[in-house]
Short mmCIF file of C-alpha atoms in Angstrom, two decimals:
data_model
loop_
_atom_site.label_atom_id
_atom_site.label_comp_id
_atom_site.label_asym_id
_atom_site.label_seq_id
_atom_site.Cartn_x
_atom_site.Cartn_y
_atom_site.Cartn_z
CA UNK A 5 30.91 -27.51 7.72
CA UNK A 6 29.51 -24.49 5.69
CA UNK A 7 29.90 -24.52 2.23
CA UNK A 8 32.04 -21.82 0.35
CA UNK A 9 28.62 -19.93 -0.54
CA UNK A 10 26.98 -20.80 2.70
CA UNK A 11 29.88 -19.00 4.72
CA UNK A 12 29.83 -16.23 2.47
CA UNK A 13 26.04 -15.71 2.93
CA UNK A 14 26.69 -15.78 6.51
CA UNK A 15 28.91 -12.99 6.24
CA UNK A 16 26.48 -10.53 5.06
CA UNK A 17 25.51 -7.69 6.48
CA UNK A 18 21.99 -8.49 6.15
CA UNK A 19 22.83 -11.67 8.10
CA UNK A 20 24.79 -10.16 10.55
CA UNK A 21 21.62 -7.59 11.18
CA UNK A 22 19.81 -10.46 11.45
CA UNK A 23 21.03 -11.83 14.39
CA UNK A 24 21.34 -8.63 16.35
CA UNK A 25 17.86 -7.97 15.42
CA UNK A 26 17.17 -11.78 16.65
CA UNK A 27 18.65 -11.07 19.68
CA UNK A 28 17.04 -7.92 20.23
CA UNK A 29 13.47 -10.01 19.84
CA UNK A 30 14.76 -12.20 22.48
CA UNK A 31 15.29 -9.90 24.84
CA UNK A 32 12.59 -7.79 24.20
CA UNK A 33 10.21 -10.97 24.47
CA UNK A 34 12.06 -12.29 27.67
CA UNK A 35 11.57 -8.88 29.05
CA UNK A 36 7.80 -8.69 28.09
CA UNK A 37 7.24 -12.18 29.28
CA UNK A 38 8.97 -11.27 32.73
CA UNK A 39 6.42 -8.46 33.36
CA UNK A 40 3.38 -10.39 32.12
CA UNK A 41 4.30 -13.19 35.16
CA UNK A 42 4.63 -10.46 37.52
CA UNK A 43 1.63 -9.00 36.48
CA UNK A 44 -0.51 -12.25 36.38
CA UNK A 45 0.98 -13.10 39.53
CA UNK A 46 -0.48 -9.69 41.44
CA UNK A 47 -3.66 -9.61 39.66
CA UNK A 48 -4.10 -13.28 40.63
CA UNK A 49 -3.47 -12.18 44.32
CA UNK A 50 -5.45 -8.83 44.54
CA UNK A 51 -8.38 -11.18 42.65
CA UNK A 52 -7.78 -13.73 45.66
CA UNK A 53 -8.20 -10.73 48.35
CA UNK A 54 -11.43 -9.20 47.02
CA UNK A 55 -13.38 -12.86 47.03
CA UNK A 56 -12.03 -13.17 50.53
CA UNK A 57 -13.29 -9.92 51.23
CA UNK A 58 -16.31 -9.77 49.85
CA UNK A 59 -17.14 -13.07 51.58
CA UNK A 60 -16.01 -11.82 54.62
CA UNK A 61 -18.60 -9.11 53.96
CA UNK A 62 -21.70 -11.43 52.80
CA UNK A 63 -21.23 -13.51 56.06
CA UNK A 64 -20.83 -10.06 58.11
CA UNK A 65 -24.42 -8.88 57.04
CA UNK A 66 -25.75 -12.82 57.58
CA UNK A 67 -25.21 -12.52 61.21
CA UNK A 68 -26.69 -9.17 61.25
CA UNK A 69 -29.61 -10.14 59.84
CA UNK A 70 -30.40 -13.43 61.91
CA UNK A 71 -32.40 -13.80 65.18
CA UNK A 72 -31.76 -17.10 66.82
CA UNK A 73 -28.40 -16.39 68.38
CA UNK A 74 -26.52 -17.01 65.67
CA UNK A 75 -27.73 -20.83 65.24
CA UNK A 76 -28.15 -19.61 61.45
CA UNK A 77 -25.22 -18.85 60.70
CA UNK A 78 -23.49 -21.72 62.07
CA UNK A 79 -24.94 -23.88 60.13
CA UNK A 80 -24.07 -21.82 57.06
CA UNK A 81 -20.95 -22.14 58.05
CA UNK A 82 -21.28 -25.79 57.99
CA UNK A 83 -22.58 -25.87 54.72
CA UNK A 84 -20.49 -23.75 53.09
CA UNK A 85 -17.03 -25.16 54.64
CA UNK A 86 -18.50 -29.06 53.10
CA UNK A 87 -19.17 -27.91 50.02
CA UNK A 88 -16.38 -25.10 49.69
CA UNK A 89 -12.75 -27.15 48.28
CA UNK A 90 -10.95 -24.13 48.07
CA UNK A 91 -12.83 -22.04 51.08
CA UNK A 92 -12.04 -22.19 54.50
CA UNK A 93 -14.13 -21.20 57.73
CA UNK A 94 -13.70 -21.22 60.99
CA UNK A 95 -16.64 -20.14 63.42
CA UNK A 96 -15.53 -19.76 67.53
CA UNK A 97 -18.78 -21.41 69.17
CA UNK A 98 -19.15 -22.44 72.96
CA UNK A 99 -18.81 -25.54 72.06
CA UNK A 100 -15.91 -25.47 69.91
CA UNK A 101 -14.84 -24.67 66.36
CA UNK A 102 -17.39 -24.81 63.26
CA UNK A 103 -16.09 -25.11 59.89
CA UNK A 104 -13.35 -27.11 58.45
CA UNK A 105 -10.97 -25.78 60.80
CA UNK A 106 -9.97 -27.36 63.78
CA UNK A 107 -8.13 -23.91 65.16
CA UNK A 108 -8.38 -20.34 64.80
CA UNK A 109 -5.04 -18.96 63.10
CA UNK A 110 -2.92 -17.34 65.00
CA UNK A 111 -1.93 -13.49 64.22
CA UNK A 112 -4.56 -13.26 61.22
CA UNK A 113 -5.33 -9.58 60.61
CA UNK A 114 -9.00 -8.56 61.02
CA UNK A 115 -11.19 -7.57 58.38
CA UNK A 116 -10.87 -5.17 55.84
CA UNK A 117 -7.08 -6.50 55.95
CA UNK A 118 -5.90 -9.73 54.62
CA UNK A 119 -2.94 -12.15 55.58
CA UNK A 120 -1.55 -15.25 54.69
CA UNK A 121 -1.14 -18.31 56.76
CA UNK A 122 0.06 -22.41 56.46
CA UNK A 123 -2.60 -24.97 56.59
CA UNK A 124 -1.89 -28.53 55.86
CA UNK A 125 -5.15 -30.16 53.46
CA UNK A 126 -5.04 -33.57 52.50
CA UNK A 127 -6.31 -35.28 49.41
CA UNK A 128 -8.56 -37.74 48.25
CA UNK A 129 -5.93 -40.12 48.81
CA UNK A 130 -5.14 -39.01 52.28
CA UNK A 131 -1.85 -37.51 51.71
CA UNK A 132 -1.16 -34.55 53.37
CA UNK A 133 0.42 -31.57 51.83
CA UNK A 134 1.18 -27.91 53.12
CA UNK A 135 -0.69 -25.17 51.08
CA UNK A 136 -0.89 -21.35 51.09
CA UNK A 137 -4.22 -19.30 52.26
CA UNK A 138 -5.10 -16.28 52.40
CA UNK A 139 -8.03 -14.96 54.93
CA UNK A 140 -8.78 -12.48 57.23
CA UNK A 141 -11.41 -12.44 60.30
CA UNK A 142 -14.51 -10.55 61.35
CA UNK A 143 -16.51 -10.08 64.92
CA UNK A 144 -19.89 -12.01 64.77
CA UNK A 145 -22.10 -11.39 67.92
CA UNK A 146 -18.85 -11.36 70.51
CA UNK A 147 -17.21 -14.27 68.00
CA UNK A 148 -14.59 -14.69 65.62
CA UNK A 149 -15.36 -15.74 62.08
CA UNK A 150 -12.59 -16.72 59.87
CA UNK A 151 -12.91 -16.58 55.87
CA UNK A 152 -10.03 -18.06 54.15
CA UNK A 153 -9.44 -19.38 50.39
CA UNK A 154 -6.39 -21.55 49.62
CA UNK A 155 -4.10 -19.86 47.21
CA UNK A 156 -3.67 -22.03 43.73
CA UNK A 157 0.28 -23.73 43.25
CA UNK A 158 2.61 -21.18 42.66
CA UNK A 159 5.38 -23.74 41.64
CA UNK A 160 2.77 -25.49 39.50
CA UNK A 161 1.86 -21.86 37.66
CA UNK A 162 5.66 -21.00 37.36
CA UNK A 163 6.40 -24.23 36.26
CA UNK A 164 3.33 -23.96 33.64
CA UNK A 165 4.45 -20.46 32.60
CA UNK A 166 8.20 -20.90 32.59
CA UNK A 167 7.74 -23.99 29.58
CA UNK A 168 5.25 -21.83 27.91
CA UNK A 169 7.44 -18.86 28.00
CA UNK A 170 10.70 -21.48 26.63
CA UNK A 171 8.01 -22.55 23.80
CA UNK A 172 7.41 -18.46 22.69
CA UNK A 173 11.45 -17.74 22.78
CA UNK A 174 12.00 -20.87 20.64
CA UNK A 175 9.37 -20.28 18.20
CA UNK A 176 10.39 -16.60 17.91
CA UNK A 177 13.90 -17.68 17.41
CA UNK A 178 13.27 -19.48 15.11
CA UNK A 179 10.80 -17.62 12.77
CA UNK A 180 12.99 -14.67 13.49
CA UNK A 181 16.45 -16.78 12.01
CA UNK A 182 13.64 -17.99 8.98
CA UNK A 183 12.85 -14.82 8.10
CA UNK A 184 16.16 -13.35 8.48
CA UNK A 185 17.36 -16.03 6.16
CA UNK A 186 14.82 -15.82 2.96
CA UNK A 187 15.31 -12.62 3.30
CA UNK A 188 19.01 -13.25 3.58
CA UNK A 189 19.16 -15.20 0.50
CA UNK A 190 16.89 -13.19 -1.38
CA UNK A 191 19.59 -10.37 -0.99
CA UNK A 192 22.66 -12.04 -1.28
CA UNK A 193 21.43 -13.30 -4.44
CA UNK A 194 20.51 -9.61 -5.65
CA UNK A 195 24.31 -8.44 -4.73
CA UNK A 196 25.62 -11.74 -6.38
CA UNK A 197 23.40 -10.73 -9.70
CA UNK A 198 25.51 -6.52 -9.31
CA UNK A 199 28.66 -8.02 -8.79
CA UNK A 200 28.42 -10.53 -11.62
CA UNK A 201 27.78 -7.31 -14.08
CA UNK A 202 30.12 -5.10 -12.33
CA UNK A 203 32.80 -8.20 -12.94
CA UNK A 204 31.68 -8.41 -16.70
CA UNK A 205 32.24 -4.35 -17.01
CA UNK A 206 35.44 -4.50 -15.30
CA UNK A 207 36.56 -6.87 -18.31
CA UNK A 208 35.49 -4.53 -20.80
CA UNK A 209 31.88 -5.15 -21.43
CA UNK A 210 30.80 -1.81 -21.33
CA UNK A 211 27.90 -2.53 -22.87
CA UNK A 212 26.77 -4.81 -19.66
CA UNK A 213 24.18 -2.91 -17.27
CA UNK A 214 23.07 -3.65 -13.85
CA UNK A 215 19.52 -5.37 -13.47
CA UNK A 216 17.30 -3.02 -11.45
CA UNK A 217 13.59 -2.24 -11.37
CA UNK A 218 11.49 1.15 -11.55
CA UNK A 219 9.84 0.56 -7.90
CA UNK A 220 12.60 -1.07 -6.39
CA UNK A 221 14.31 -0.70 -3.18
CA UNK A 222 17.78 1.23 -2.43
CA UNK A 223 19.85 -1.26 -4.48
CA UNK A 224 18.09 -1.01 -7.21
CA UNK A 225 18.55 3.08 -7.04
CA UNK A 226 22.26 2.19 -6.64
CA UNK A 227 22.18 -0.18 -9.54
CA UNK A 228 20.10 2.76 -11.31
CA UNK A 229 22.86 5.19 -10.79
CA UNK A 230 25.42 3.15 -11.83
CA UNK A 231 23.69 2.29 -14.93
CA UNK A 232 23.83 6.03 -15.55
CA UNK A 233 27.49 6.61 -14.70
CA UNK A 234 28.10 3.66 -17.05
CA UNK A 235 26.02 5.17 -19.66
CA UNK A 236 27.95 8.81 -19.18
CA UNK A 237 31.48 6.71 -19.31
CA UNK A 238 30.42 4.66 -22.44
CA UNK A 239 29.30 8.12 -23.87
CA UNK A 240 32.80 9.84 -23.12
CA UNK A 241 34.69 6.87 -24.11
CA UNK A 242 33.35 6.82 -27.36
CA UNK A 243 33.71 10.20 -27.68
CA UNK A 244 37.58 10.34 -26.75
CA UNK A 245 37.78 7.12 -28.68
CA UNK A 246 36.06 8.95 -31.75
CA UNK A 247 38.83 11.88 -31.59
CA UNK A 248 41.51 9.81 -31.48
CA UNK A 249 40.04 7.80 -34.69
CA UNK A 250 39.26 10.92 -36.07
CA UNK A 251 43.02 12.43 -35.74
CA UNK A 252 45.11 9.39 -36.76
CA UNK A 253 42.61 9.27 -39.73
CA UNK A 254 43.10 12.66 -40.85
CA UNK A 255 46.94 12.29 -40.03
CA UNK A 256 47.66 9.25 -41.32
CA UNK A 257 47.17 9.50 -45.55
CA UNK A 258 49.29 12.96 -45.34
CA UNK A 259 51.79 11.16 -43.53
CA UNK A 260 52.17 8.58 -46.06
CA UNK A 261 51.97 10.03 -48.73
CA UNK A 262 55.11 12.15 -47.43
CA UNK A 263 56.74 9.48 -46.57
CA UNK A 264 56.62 8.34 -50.37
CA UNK A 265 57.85 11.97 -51.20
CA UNK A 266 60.66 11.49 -48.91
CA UNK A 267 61.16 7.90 -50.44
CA UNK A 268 61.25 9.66 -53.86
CA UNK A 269 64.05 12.75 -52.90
CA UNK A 270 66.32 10.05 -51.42
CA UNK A 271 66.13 7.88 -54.06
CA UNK A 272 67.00 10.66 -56.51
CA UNK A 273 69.78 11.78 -54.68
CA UNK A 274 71.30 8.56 -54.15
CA UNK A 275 71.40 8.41 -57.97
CA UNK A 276 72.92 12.16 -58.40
CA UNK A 277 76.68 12.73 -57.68
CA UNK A 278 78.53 14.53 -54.72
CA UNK A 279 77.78 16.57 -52.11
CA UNK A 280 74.84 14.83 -51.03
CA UNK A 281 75.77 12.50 -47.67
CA UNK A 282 74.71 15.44 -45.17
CA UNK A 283 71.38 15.90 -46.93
CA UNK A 284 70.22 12.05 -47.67
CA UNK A 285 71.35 11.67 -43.79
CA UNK A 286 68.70 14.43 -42.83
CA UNK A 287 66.11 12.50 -44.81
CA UNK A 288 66.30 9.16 -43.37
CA UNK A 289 66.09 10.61 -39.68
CA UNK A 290 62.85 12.23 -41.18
CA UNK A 291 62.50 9.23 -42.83
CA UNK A 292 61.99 7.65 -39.39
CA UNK A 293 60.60 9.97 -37.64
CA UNK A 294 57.63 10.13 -39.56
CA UNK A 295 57.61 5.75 -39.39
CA UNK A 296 57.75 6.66 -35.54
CA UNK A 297 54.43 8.98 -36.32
CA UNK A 298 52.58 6.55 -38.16
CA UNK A 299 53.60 3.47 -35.77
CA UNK A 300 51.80 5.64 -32.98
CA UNK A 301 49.19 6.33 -35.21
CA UNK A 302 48.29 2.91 -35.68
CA UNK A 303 49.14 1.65 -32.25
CA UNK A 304 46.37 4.16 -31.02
CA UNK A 305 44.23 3.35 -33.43
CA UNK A 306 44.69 -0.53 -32.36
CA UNK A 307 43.89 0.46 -29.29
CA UNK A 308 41.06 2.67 -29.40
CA UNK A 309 39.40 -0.43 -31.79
CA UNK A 310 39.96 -2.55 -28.65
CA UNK A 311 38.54 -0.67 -25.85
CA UNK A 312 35.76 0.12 -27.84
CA UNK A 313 35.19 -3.83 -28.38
CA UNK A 314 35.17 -3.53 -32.27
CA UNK A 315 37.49 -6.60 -32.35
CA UNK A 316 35.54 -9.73 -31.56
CA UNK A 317 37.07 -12.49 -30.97
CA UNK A 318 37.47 -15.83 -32.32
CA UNK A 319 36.55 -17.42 -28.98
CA UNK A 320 38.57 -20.69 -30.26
CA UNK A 321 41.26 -22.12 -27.71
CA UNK A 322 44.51 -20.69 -27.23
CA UNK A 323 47.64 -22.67 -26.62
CA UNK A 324 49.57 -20.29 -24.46
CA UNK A 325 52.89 -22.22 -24.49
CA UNK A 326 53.05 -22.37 -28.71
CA UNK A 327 52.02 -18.23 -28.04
CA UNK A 328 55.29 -18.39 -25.99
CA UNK A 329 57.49 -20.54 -28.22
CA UNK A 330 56.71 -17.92 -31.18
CA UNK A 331 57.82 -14.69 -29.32
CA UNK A 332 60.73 -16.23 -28.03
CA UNK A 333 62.16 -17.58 -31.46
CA UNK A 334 60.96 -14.04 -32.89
CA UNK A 335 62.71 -11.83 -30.17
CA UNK A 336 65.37 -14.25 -29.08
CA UNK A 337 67.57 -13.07 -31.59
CA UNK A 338 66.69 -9.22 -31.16
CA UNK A 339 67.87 -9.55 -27.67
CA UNK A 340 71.16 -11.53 -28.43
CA UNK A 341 72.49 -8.68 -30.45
CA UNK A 342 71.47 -6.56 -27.36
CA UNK A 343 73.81 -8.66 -25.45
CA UNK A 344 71.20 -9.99 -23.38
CA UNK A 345 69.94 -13.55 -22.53
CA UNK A 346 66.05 -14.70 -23.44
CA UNK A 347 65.17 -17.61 -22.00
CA UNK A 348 61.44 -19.90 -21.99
CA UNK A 349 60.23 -22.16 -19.97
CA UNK A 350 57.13 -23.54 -20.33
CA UNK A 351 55.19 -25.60 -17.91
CA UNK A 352 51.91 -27.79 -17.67
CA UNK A 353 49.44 -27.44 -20.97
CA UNK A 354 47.90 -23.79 -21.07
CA UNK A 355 44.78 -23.75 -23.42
CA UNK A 356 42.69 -20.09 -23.04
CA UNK A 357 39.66 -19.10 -25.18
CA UNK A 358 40.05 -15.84 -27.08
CA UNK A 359 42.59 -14.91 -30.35
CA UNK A 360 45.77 -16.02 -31.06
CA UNK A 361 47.26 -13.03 -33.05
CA UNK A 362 46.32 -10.72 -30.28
CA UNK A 363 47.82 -12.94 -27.40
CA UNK A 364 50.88 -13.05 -29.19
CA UNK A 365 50.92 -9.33 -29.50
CA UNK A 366 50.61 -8.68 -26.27
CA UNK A 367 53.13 -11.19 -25.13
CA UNK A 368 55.26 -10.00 -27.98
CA UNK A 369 54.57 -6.10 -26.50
CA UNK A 370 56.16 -7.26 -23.26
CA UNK A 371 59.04 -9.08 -24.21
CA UNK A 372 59.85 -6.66 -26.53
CA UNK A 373 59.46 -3.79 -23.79
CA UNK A 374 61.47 -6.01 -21.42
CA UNK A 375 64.31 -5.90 -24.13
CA UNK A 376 64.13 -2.44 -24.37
CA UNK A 377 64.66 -1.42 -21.20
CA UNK A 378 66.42 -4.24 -19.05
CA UNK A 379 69.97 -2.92 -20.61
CA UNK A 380 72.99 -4.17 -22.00
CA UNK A 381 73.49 -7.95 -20.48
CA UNK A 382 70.11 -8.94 -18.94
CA UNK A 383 68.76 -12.13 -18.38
CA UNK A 384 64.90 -11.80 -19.60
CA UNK A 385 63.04 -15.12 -19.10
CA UNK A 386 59.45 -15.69 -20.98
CA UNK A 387 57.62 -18.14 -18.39
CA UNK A 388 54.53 -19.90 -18.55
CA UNK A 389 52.51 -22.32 -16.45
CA UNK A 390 49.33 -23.56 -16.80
CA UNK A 391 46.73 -20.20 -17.68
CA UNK A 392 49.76 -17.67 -16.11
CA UNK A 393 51.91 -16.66 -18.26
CA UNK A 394 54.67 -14.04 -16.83
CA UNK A 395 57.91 -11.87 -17.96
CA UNK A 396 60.98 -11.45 -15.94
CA UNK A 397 64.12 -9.75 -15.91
CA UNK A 398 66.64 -8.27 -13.68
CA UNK A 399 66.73 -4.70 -15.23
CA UNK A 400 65.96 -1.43 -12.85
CA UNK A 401 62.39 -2.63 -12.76
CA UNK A 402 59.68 0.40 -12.36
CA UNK A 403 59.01 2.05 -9.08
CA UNK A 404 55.97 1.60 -7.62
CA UNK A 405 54.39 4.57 -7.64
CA UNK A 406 55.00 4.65 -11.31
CA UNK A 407 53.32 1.12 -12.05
CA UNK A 408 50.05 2.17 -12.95
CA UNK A 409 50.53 5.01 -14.31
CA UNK A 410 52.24 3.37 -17.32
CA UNK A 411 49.88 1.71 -18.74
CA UNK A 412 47.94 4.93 -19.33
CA UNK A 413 48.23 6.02 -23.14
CA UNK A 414 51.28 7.46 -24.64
CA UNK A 415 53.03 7.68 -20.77
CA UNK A 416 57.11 6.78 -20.46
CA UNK A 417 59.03 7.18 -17.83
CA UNK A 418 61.68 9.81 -17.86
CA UNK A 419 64.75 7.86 -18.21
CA UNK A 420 63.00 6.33 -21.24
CA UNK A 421 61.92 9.20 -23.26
CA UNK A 422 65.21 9.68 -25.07
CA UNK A 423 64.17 5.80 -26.34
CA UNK A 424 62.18 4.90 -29.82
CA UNK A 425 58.76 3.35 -29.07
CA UNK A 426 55.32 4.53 -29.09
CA UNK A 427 54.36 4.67 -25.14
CA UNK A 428 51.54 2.51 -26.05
CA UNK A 429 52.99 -0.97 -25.61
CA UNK A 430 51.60 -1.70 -22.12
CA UNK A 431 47.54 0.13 -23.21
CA UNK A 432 47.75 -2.11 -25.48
CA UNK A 433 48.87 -5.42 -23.65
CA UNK A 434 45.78 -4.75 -20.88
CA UNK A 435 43.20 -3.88 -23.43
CA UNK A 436 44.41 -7.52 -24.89
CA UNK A 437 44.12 -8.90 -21.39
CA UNK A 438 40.47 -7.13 -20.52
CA UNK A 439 39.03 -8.38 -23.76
CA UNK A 440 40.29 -12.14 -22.32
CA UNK A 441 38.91 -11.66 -18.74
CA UNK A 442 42.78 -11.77 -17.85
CA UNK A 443 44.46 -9.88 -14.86
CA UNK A 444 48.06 -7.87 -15.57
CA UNK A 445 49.83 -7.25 -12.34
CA UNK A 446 53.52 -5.73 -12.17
CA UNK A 447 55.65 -6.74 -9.24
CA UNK A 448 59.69 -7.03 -8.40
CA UNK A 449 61.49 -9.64 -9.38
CA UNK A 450 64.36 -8.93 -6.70
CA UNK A 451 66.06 -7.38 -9.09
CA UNK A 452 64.08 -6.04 -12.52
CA UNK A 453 60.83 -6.27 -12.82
CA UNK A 454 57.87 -8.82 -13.47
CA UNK A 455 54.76 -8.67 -15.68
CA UNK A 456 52.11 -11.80 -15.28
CA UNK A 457 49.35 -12.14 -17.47
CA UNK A 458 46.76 -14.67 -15.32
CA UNK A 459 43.74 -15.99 -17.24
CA UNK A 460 42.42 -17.82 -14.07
CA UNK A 461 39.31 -15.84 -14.07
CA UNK A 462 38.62 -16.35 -17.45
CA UNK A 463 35.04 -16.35 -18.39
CA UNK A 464 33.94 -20.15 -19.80
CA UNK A 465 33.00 -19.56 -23.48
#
């Protein structure tokens, strides 16, 4: 059985390529192999033809040349058929057949053309085996003359080339699948390196960048581009992040210091006499307003301070079920006098690495915005098990489409505008979670809504 990285690799793409393009070779080589028999095969046979021919022809201008009736070339004959293995003659004489032929073969085509014909030869051993020749016949002073050579073992040759042609396909196979795999490995292991630093950047290492090299190939262009785009985002993230710093700092001393000036008219009027109810009401709305103002202020300054990474954190471990215990006995109370129920349950031991005040904010953020808008008599129930730690209640919940959206900055839904609260809570709560290498996913809770913060994937410190 593969392991888990083995059956990824063999996934791949690049593997995947690699046996089409194996396959390919195979065929390819079977086909190229196919035409090389059939081309040894003829050239053997048209190689077979002209040495019968051309000793067809020798023996045609012996007999032409000789004198004595043709007693010359008999003996020729004789000669050459006993120390010929693979030649065969066959000379029609008054007195019978010279040669090493006992009988002329019957339907043999004359000279220049060439046939084939059975003849049975016999061994050193005396067994007796049919072979294959192939010979033609020429007119010698009134007389026949056969010249014949026997052709080689075709089953022997096709046997011969048929393991030889098994060896090449095997030995292409498997440099082919070799190949295929270094190369294989040597990729996957590239793409393993990019989606290790994409993984890191997606938790809020901006500062991570992709390992590429001037002269590389087309991943390391990709990873080259990306590298860019990452260094445009980081640019226009600290320069968004910059403006925001830059406004609630400019905003935020005026803002206090009013608020003290407010502080100071109320407190004077509470100590003057009559008339004065309407007026000290007016300042305590402003009174709040502007602690609305400065709450926002400093909620977007809190979060600007973590997307940016300024906060580092303590990296020391994290019991998430005494993170629970705290929110609950903080909020429980909050959401009695809302006439709603806050339960816990905790489960299993739940140890993270990362900062305890700011994974108790961001638990406190979503109990807090679970209390806020489950309604009058909700059940809210703050569970955790193991590294998951979730948030459920059976209030209207948040549609769908509208799920990511709020966690953007300063976005509310419409049917909670007319609420206090800053519109930062959830920013804030996934900034927490991407500086953990957490996951936030909302989902329904059949009814309401449900919030899990899963530190599964949490880097080991």
């Amino acid at each position: 059985m593969l392991s888990a990285s083995g059956a990824a690799r063999t996934r791949t793409s690049i593997w995947r390529l690699t046996w089409w393009f194996t396959l390919l070779s195979l065929v390819v080589t079977t086909l190229v192999l196919t035409a090389v028999y059939w081309l040894t095969v003829s050239e053997r046979d048209q190689q077979l033809e002209r040495n019968v021919l051309l000793a067809a022809d020798t023996f045609s201008r012996l007999s032409a040349s000789g004198s004595d009736g043709g007693a010359a070339l008999r003996r020729v004959v004789d000669a050459h058929a006993r120390g010929a293995a693979n030649t065969l003659l066959a000379l029609e004489t008054d007195t019978g057949m010279a040669g090493n032929l006992s009988e002329f073969p019957g339907q043999l085509p004359r000279y220049p053309d060439t046939g084939r014909f059975p003849v049975a030869v016999s061994n050193l051993s005396g067994d007796a085996s049919v072979e294959m020749a192939r010979g033609t016949w020429i007119d010698v002073e009134g007389r026949r003359l056969m010249v014949a050579q026997l052709e080689a073992d075709a089953g022997e040759y096709r046997r011969n080339f048929l393991l030889a042609s098994m060896l090449a396909l095997v030995m292409a196979l498997l440099l082919t699948l070799m190949a295929g795999y270094l190369f294989n490995r040597r990729q996957v292991r590239r793409l393993r390196s990019l989606s290790e630093g994409i993984e890191k950047i997606q938790r809020g290492r901006m500062e991570i960048r992709l390992p590429s090299r001037e002269d590389g190939d087309e991943l390391d262009v990709l990873a080259s581009q990306v590298n860019q785009m990452l260094d445009e985002i980081d640019e226009l993230l600290h320069s968004v992040a910059g403006v925001t710093d830059n406004i609630a700092h400019d905003l935020r001393t005026p803002l206090s210091r009013l608020r003290l000036r407010l502080d100071e008219i109320g407190n004077g009027l509470g100590r003057s006499s009559g008339g004065t109810a309407g007026l000290e009401k007016t300042l305590g709305d402003a009174q709040a307003d502007l602690d609305q103002l400065l709450e926002t202020f400093e909620a977007m300054l809190e979060l600007a301070r973590l997307e940016q990474g300024a906060l580092q954190l303590d990296g020391k471990s994290c019991d998430l079920a005494a993170i629970a215990s705290d929110v609950f006995e903080l909020l429980a109370p909050v959401a009695e006098e809302r006439g709603q129920q806050l339960a816990l349950q905790c489960e299993d031991a739940g140890a993270v690495k990362g900062d305890t005040s700011l994974l108790f904010r961001a638990l406190y953020n979503l109990v807090d915005n679970a209390i806020q808008h489950a309604g009058e008599g909700a059940r809210i129930t703050l569970r955790q098990r193991g590294t998951c730690i979730a948030v459920e209640d059976n209030g209207p919940g948040i549609p769908p489409a509208e799920r990511e959206r709020v966690f953007r900055r300063l976005y509310r839904l419409d049917q909670s505008r007319n609420r206090p609260g800053t519109g930062l809570g959830l920013s804030v709560v996934r900034a927490i979670a991407r500086l953990h290498g957490a996951t936030i996913a909302l989902a329904d809770a059949n009814p309401g809504l449900s919030v899990t913060l899963d530190f599964a994937s949490q880097e080991t410190v």
